[in-house]
XYZ file of N, CA and C in Angstrom:
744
model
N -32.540 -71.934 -10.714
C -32.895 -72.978 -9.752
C -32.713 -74.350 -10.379
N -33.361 -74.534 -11.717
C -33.010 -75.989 -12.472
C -31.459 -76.161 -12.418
N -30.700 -75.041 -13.053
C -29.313 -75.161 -13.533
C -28.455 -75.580 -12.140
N -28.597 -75.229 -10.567
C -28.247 -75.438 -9.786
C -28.281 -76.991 -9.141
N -29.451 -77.535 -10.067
C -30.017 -78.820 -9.290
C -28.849 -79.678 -10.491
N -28.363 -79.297 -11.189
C -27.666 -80.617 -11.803
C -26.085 -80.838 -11.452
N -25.903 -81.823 -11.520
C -24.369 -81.893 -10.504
C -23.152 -81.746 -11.400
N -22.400 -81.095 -11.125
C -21.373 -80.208 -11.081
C -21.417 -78.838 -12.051
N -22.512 -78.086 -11.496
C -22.952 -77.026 -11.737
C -23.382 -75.748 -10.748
N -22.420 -75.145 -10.555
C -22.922 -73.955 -9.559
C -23.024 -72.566 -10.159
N -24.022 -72.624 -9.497
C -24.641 -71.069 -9.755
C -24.492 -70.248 -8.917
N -23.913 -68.936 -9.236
C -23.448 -68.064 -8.353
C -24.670 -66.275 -8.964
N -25.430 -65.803 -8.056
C -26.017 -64.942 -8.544
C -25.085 -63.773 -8.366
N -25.009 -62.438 -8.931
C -24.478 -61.417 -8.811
C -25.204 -60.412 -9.001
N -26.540 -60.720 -8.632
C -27.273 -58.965 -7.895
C -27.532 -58.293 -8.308
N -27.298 -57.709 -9.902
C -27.385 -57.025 -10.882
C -28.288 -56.131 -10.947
N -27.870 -54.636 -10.448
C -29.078 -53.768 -9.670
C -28.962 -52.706 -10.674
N -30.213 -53.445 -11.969
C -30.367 -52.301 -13.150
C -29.396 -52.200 -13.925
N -29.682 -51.260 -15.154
C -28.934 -50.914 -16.163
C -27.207 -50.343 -15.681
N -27.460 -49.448 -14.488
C -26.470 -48.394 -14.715
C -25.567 -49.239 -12.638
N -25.878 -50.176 -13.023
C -24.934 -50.815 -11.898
C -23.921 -51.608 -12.606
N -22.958 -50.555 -12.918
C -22.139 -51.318 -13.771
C -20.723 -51.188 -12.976
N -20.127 -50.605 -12.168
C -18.622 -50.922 -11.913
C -18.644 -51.794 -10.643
N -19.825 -52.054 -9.879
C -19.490 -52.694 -8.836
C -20.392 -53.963 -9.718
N -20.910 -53.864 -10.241
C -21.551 -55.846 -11.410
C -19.907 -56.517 -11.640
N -19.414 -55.608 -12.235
C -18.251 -55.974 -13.064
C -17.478 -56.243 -12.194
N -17.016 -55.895 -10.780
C -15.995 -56.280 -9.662
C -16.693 -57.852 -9.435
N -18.232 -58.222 -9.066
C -18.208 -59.065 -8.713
C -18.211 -60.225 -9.674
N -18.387 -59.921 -11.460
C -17.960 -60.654 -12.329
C -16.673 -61.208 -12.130
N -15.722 -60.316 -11.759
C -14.725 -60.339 -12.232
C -14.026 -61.509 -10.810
N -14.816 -61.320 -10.043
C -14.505 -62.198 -8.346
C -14.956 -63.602 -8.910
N -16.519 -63.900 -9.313
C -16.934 -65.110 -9.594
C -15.893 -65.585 -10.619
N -15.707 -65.167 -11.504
C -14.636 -65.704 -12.749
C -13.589 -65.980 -12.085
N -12.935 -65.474 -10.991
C -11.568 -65.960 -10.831
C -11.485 -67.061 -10.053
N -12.335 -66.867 -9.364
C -12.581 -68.419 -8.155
C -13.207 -69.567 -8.773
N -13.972 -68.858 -9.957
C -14.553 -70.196 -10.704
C -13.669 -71.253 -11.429
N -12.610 -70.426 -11.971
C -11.656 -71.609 -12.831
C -12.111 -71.565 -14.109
N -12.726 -71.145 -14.679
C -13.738 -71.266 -16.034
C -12.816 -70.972 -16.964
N -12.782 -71.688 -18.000
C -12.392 -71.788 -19.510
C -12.568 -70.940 -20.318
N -14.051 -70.196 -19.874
C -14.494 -70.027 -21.399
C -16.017 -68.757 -20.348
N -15.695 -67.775 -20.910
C -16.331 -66.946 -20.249
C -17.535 -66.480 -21.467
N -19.048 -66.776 -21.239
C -20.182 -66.770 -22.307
C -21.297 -65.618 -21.443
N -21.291 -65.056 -22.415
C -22.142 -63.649 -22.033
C -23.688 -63.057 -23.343
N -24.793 -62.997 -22.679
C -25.194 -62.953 -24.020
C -26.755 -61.846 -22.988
N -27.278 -61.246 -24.026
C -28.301 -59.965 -23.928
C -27.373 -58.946 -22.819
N -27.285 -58.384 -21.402
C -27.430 -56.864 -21.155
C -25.576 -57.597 -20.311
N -25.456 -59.100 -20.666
C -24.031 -59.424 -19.859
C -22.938 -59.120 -21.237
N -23.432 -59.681 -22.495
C -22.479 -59.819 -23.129
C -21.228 -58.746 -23.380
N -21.136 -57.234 -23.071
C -20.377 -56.669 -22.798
C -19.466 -56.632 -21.811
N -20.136 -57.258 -20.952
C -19.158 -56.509 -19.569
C -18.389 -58.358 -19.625
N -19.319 -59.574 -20.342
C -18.438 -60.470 -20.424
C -16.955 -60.608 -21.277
N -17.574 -59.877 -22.624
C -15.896 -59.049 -23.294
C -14.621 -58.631 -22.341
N -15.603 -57.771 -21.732
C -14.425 -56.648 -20.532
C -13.408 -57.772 -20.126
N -14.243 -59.015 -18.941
C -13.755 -59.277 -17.982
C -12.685 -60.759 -18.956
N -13.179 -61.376 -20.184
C -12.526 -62.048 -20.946
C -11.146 -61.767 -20.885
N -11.325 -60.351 -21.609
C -9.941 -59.635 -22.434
C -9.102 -59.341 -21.046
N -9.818 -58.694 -19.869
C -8.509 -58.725 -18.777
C -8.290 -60.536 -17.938
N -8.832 -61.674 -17.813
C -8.378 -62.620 -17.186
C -8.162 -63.468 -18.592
N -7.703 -62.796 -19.434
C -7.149 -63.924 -21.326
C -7.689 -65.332 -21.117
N -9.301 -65.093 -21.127
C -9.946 -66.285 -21.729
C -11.076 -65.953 -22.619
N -11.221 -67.143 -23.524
C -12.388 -66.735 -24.565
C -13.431 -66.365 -24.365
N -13.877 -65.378 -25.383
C -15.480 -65.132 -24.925
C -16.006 -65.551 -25.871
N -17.493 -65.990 -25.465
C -18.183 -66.394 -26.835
C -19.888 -65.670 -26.310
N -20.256 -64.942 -26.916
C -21.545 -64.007 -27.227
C -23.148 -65.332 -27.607
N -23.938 -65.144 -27.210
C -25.043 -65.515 -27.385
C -25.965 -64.048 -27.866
N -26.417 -65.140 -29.531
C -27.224 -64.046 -30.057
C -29.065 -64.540 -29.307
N -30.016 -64.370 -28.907
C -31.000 -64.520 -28.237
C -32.316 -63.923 -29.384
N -32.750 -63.124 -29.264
C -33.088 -62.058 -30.027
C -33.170 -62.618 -31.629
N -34.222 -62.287 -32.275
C -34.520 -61.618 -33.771
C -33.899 -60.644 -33.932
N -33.344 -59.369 -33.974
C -33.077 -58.242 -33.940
C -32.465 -57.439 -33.568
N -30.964 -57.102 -33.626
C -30.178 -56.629 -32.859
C -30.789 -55.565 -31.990
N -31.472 -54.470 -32.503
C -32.277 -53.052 -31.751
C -34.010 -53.384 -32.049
N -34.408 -53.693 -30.583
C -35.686 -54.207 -30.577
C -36.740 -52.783 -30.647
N -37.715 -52.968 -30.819
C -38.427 -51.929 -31.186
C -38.769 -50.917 -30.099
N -38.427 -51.483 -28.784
C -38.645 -50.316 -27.472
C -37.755 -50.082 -27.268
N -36.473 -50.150 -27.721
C -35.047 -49.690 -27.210
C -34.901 -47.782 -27.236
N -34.201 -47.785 -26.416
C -34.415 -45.860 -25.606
C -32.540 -45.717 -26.229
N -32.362 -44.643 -25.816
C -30.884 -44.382 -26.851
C -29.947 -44.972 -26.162
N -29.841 -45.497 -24.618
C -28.975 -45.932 -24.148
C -28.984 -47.372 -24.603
N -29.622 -48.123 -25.109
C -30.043 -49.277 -25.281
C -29.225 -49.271 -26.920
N -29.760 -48.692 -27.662
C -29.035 -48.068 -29.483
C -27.555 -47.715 -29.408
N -27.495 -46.781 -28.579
C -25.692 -46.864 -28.451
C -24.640 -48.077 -27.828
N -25.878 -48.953 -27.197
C -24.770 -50.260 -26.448
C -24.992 -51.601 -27.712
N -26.211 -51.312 -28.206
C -26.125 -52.244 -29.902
C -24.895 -51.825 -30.549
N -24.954 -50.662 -30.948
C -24.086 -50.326 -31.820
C -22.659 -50.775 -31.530
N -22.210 -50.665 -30.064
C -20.691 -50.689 -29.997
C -21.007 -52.267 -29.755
N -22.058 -52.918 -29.394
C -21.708 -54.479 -29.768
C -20.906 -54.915 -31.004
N -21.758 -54.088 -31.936
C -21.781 -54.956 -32.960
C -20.040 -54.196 -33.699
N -20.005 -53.829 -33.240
C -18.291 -52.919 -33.233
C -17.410 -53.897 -32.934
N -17.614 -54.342 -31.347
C -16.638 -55.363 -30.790
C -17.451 -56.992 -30.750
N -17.750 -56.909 -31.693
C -18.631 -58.712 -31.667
C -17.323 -59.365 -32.516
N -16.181 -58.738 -33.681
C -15.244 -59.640 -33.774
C -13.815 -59.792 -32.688
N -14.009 -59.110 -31.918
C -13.228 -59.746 -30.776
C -13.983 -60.736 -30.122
N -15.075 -61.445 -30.035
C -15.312 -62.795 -29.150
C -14.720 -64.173 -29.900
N -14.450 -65.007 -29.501
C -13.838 -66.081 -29.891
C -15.122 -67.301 -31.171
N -16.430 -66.469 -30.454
C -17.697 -67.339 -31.402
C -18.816 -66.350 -30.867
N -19.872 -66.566 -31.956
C -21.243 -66.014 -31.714
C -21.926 -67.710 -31.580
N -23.012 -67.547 -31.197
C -23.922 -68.517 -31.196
C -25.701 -68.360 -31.630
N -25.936 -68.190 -32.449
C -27.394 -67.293 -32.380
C -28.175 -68.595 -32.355
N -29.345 -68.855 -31.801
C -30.486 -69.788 -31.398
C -31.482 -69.919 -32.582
N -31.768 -68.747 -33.365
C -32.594 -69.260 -34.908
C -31.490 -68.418 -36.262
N -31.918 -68.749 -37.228
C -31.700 -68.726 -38.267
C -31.612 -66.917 -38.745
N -32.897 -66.621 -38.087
C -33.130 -65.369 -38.570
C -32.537 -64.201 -37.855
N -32.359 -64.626 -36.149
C -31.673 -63.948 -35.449
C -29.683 -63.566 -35.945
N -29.556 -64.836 -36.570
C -28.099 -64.719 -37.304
C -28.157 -64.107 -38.227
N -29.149 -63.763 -39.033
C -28.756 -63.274 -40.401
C -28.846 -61.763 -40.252
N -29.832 -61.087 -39.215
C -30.166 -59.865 -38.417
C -29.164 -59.382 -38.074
N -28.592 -60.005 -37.058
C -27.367 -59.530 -36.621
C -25.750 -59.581 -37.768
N -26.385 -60.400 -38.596
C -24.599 -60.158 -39.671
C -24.911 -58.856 -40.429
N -26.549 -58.646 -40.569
C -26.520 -57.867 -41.437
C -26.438 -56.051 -40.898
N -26.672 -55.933 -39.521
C -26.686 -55.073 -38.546
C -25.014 -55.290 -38.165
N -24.107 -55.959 -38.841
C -22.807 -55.872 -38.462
C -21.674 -56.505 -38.071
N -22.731 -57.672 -37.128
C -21.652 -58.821 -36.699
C -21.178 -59.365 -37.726
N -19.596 -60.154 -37.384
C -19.104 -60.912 -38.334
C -19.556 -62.465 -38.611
N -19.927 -62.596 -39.568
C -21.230 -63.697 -40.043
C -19.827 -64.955 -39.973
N -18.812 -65.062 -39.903
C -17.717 -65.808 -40.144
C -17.929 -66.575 -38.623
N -18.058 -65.611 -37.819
C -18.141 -66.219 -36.271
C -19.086 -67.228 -35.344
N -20.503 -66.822 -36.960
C -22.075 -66.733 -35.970
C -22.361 -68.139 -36.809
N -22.327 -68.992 -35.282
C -23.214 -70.387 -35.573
C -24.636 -70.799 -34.970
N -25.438 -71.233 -35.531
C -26.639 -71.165 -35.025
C -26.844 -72.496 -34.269
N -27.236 -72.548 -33.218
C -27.476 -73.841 -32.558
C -28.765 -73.562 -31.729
N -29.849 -74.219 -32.371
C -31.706 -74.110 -31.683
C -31.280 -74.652 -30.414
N -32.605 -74.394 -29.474
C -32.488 -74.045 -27.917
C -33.304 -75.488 -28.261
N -33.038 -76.182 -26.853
C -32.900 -77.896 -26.426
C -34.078 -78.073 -25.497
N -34.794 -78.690 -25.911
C -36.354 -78.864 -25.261
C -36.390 -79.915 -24.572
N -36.041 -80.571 -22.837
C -36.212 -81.700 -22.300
C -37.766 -82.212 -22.416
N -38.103 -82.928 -23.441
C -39.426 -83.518 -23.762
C -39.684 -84.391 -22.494
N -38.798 -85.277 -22.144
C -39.365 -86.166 -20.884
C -39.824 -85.268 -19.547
N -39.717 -83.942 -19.497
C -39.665 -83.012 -18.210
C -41.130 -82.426 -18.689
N -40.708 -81.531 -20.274
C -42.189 -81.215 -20.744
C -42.951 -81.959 -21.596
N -44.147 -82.209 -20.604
C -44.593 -83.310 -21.736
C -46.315 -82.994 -20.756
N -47.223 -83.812 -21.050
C -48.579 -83.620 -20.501
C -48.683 -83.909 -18.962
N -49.094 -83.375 -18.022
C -49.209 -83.672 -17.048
C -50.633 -83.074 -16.040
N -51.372 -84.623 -16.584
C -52.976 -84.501 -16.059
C -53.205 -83.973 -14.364
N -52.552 -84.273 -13.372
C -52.451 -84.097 -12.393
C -52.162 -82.744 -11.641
N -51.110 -82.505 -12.547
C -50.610 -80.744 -12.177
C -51.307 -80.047 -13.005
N -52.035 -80.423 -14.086
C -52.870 -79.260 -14.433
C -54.196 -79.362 -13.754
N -54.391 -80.117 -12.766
C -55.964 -79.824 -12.244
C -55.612 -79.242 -10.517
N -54.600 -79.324 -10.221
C -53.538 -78.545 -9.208
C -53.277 -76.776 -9.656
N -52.812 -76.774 -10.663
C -52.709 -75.434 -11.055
C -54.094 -74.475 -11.235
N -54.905 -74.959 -11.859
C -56.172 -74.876 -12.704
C -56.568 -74.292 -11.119
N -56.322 -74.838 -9.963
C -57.275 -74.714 -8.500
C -56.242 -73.778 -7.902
N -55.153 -73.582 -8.082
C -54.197 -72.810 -7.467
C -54.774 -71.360 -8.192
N -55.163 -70.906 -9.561
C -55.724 -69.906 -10.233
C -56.748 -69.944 -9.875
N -57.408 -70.915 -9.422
C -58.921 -70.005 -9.342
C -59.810 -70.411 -10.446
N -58.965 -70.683 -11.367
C -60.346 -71.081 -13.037
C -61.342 -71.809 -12.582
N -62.993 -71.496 -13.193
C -63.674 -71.666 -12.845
C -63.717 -73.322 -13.594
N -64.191 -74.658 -13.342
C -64.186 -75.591 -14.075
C -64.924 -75.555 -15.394
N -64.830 -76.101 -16.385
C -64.936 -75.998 -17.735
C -65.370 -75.231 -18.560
N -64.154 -74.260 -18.014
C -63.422 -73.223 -19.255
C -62.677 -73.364 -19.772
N -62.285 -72.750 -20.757
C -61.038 -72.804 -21.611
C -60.358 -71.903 -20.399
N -58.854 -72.018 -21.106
C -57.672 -71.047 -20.254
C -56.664 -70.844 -21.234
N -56.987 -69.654 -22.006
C -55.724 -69.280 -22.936
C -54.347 -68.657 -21.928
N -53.358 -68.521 -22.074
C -52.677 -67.807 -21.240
C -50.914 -67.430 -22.277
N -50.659 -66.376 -21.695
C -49.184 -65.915 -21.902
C -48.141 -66.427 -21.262
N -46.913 -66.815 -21.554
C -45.904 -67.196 -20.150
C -44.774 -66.410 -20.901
N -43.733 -65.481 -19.883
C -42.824 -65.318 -20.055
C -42.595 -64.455 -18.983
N -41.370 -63.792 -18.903
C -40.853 -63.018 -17.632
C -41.511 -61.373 -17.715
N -42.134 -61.110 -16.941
C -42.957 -59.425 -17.037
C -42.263 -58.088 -17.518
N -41.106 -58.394 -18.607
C -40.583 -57.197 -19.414
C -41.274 -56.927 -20.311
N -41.058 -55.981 -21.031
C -41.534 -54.987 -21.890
C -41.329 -55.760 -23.291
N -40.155 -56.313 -23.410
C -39.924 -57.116 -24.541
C -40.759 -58.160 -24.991
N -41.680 -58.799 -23.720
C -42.630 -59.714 -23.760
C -43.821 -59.061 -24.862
N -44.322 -57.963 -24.431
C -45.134 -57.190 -25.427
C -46.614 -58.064 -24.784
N -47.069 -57.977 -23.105
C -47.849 -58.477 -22.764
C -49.333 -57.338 -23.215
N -49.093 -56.247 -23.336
C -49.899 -55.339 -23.378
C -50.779 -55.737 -24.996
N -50.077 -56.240 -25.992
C -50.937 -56.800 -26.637
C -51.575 -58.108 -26.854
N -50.928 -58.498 -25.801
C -51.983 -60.337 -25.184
C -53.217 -59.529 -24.940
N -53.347 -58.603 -24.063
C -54.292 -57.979 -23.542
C -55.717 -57.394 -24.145
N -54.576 -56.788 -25.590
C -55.608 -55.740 -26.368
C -56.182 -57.294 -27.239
N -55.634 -57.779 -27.733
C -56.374 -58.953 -28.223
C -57.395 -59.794 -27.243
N -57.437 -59.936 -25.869
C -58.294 -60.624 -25.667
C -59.426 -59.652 -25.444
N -59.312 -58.573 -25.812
C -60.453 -57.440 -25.262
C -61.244 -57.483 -26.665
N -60.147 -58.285 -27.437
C -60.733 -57.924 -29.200
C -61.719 -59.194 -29.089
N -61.192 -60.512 -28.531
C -61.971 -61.524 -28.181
C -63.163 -61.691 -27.783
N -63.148 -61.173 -26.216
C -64.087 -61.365 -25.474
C -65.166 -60.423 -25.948
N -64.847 -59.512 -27.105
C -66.193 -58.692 -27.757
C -66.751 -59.790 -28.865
N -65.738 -60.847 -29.346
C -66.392 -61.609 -30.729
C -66.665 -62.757 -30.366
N -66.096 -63.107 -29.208
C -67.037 -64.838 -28.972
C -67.574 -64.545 -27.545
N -69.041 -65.514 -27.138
C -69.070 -65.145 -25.683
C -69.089 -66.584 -25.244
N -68.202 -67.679 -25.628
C -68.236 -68.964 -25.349
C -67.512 -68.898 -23.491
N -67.123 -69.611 -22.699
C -66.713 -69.426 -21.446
C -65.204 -69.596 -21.434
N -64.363 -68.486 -21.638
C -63.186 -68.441 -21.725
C -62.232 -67.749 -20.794
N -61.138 -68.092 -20.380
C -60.436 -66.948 -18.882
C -59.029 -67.010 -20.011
N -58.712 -66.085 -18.851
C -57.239 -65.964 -19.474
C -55.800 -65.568 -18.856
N -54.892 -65.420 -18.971
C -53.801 -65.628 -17.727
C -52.422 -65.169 -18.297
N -52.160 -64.191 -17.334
C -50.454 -64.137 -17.289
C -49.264 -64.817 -16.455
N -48.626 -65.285 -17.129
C -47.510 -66.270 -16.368
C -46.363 -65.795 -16.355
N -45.874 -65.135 -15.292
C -44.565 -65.105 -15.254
C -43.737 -63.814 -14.180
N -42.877 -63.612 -13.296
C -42.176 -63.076 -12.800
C -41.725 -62.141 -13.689
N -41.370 -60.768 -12.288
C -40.145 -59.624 -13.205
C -40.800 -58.524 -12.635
N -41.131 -57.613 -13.088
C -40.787 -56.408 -12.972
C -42.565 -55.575 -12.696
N -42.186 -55.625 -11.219
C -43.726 -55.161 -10.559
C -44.468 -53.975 -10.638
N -43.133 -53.154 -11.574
C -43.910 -51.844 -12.294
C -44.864 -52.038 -13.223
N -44.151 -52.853 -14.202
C -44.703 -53.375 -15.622
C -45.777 -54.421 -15.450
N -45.807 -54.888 -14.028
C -47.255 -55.665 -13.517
C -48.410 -54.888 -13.306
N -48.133 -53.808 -12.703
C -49.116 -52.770 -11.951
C -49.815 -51.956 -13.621
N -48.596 -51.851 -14.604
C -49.375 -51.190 -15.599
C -50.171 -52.365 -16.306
N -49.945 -53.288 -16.338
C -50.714 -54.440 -17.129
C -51.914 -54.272 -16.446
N -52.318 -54.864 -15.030
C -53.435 -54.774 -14.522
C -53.969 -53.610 -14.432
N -53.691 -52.458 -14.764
C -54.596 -51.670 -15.078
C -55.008 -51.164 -16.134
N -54.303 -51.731 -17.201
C -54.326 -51.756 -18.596
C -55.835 -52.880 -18.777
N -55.853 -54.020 -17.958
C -56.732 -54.761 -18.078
C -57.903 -54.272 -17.570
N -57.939 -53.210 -16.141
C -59.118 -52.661 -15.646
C -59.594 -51.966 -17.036
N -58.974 -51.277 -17.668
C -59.153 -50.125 -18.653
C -59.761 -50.933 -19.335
N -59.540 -51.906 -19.774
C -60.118 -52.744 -20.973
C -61.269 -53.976 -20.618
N -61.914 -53.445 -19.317
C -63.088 -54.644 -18.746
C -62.723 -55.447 -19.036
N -61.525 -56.161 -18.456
C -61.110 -57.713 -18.148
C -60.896 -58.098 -17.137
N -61.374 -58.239 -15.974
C -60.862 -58.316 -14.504
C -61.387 -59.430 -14.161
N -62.724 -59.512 -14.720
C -63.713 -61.074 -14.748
C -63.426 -62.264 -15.419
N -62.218 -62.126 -15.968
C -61.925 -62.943 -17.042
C -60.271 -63.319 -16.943
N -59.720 -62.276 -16.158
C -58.185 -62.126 -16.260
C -57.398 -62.872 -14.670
N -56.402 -63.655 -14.808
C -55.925 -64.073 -13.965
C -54.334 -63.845 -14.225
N -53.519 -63.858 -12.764
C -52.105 -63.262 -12.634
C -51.306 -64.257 -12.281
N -50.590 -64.898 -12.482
C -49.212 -65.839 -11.658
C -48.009 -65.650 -11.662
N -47.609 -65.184 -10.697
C -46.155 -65.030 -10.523
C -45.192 -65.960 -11.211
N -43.764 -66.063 -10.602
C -42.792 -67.210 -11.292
C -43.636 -68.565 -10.630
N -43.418 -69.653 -11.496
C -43.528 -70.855 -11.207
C -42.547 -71.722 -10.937
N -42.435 -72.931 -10.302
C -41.302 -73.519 -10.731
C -41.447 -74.620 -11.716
N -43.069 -74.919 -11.490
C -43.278 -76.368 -11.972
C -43.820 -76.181 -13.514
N -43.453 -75.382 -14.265
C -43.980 -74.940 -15.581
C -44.579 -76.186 -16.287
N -44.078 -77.176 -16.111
C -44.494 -78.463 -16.861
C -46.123 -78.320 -16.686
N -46.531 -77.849 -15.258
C -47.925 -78.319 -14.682
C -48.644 -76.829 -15.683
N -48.009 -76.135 -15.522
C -48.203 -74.748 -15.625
C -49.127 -74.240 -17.560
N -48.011 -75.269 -18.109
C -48.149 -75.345 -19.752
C -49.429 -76.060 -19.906
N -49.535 -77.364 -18.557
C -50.972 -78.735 -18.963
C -51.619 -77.725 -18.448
N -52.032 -76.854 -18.153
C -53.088 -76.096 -17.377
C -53.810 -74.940 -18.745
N -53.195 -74.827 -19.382
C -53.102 -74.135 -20.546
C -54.060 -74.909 -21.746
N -55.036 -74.472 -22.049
C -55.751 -74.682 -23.374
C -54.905 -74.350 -24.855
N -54.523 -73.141 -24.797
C -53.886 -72.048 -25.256
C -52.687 -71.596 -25.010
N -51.555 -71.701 -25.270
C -50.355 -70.575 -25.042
C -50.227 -69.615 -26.240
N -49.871 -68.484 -25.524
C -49.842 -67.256 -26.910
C -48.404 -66.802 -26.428
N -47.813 -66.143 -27.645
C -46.811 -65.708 -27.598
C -46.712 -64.076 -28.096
N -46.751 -63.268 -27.224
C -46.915 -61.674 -28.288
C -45.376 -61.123 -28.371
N -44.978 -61.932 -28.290
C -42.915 -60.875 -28.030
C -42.864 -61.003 -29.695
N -42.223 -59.482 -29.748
C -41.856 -59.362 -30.949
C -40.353 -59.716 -31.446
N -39.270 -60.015 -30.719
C -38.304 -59.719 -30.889
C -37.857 -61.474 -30.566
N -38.388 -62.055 -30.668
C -37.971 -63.707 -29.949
C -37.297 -64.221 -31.316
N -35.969 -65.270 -31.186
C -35.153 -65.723 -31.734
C -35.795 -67.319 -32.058
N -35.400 -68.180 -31.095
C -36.328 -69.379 -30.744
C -37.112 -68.878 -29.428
N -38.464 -69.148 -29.534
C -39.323 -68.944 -28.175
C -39.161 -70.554 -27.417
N -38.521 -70.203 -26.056
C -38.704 -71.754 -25.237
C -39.780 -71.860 -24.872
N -40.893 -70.688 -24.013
C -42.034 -70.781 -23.986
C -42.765 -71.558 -25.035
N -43.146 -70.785 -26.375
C -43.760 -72.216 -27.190
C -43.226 -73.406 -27.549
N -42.442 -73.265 -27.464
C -41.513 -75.199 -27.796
C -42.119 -75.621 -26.333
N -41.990 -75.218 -25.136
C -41.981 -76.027 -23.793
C -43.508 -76.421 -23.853
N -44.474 -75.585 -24.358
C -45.828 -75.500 -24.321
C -46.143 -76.729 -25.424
N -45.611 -76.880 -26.512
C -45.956 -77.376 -27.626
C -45.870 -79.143 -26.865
């Protein structure tokens, strides 16, 4: 939605229905790329393959985004291990890597990629966009429900598994047994309404329901971060986190 609002930038979605929607993803890759005109075809986490594919048949460069600490994250299932592996097979056919921290590059050269390719360039924080904003956090603060003067620790990121929200959780259960000062707490973020349904009942399980609050996607994150006492980060596998830079 941001990337759409800036001018001469279009965003075209392509529908991407799961892991194993792969020959009709790739037709409509292969439609957006040709009408787009694009130079330079950049693919990075569950695209960067099928961005190879569609490179090597319309002969333009690809260049890979490394994201990630870790080439094979710690919940990866075998279909997930066998599509690392042949990454890191065909990572010297892209024209450049790009990895976002330091450590995520050295992970991946040492898991295989060619370290000759991989330049690191940190993720770009619009400070004038995120920055304090007294107004939207007493807007948000009432849009949740927080009771007035509490703290509000909270999580933000998109509701995958990679987030590792389930131990935001077990920690505040570790909390709310060692301090009883007036504290709430909050998940932020869109995705995947399976992995919602097990959180909140992960939280029933763990007597937090009195304490625990839910928010879907936002748009206005700026308001979202001032509303925040606290941001925590539990992902294990994060390269640069934009969440804490945006929060910070």
């Amino acid at each position: 939605a941001q990337a759409s609002a800036i001018p001469g930038i279009r965003v075209v979605e392509l529908n991407k229905r799961g892991r194993y929607d792969i020959v009709g993803f790739f037709v409509r890759l292969l439609t957006a790329l040709r009408a787009s005109n694009a130079e330079i075809v950049y693919g990075y986490l569950g695209a960067a393959l099928p961005a190879l594919a569609a490179g090597w048949l319309l002969r333009q460069p690809v260049v890979w985004a490394i994201r990630n600490s870790e080439p094979v994250p710690y919940f990866a299932d075998r279909f997930q291990r066998v599509m690392a592996r042949l990454s890191a097979r065909l990572a010297r056919r892209t024209a450049g890597i790009i990895a976002n921290s330091q450590a995520g590059a050295d992970a991946y050269a040492a898991d295989g990629y060619p370290p000759d390719k991989i330049h690191v360039i940190p993720n770009g924080i619009d400070t004038e966009l995120f920055r304090p904003d007294s107004a939207g956090c007493g807007a948000m603060r009432a849009q949740w429900r927080v009771p007035a003067g509490v703290r509000l620790i909270g999580a933000v990121g998109c509701l995958d598994r990679r987030k590792n929200f389930e131990t935001f959780l077990h920690a505040v259960a570790l909390l709310r047994r060692a301090d009883d000062r007036p504290l709430h707490f909050i998940c932020v973020g869109g995705g995947s309404q399976a992995y919602r349904d097990e959180l909140m009942a992960l939280a029933r399980e763990l007597g937090l329901n009195e304490w625990m609050h839910w928010a879907d996607h936002i748009d206005d994150m700026p308001a979202a971060y001032s509303a925040l006492d606290l941001c925590v980060l539990p992902s294990l596998i994060e390269g640069f986190p934009n969440a804490i830079c945006e929060a910070m």
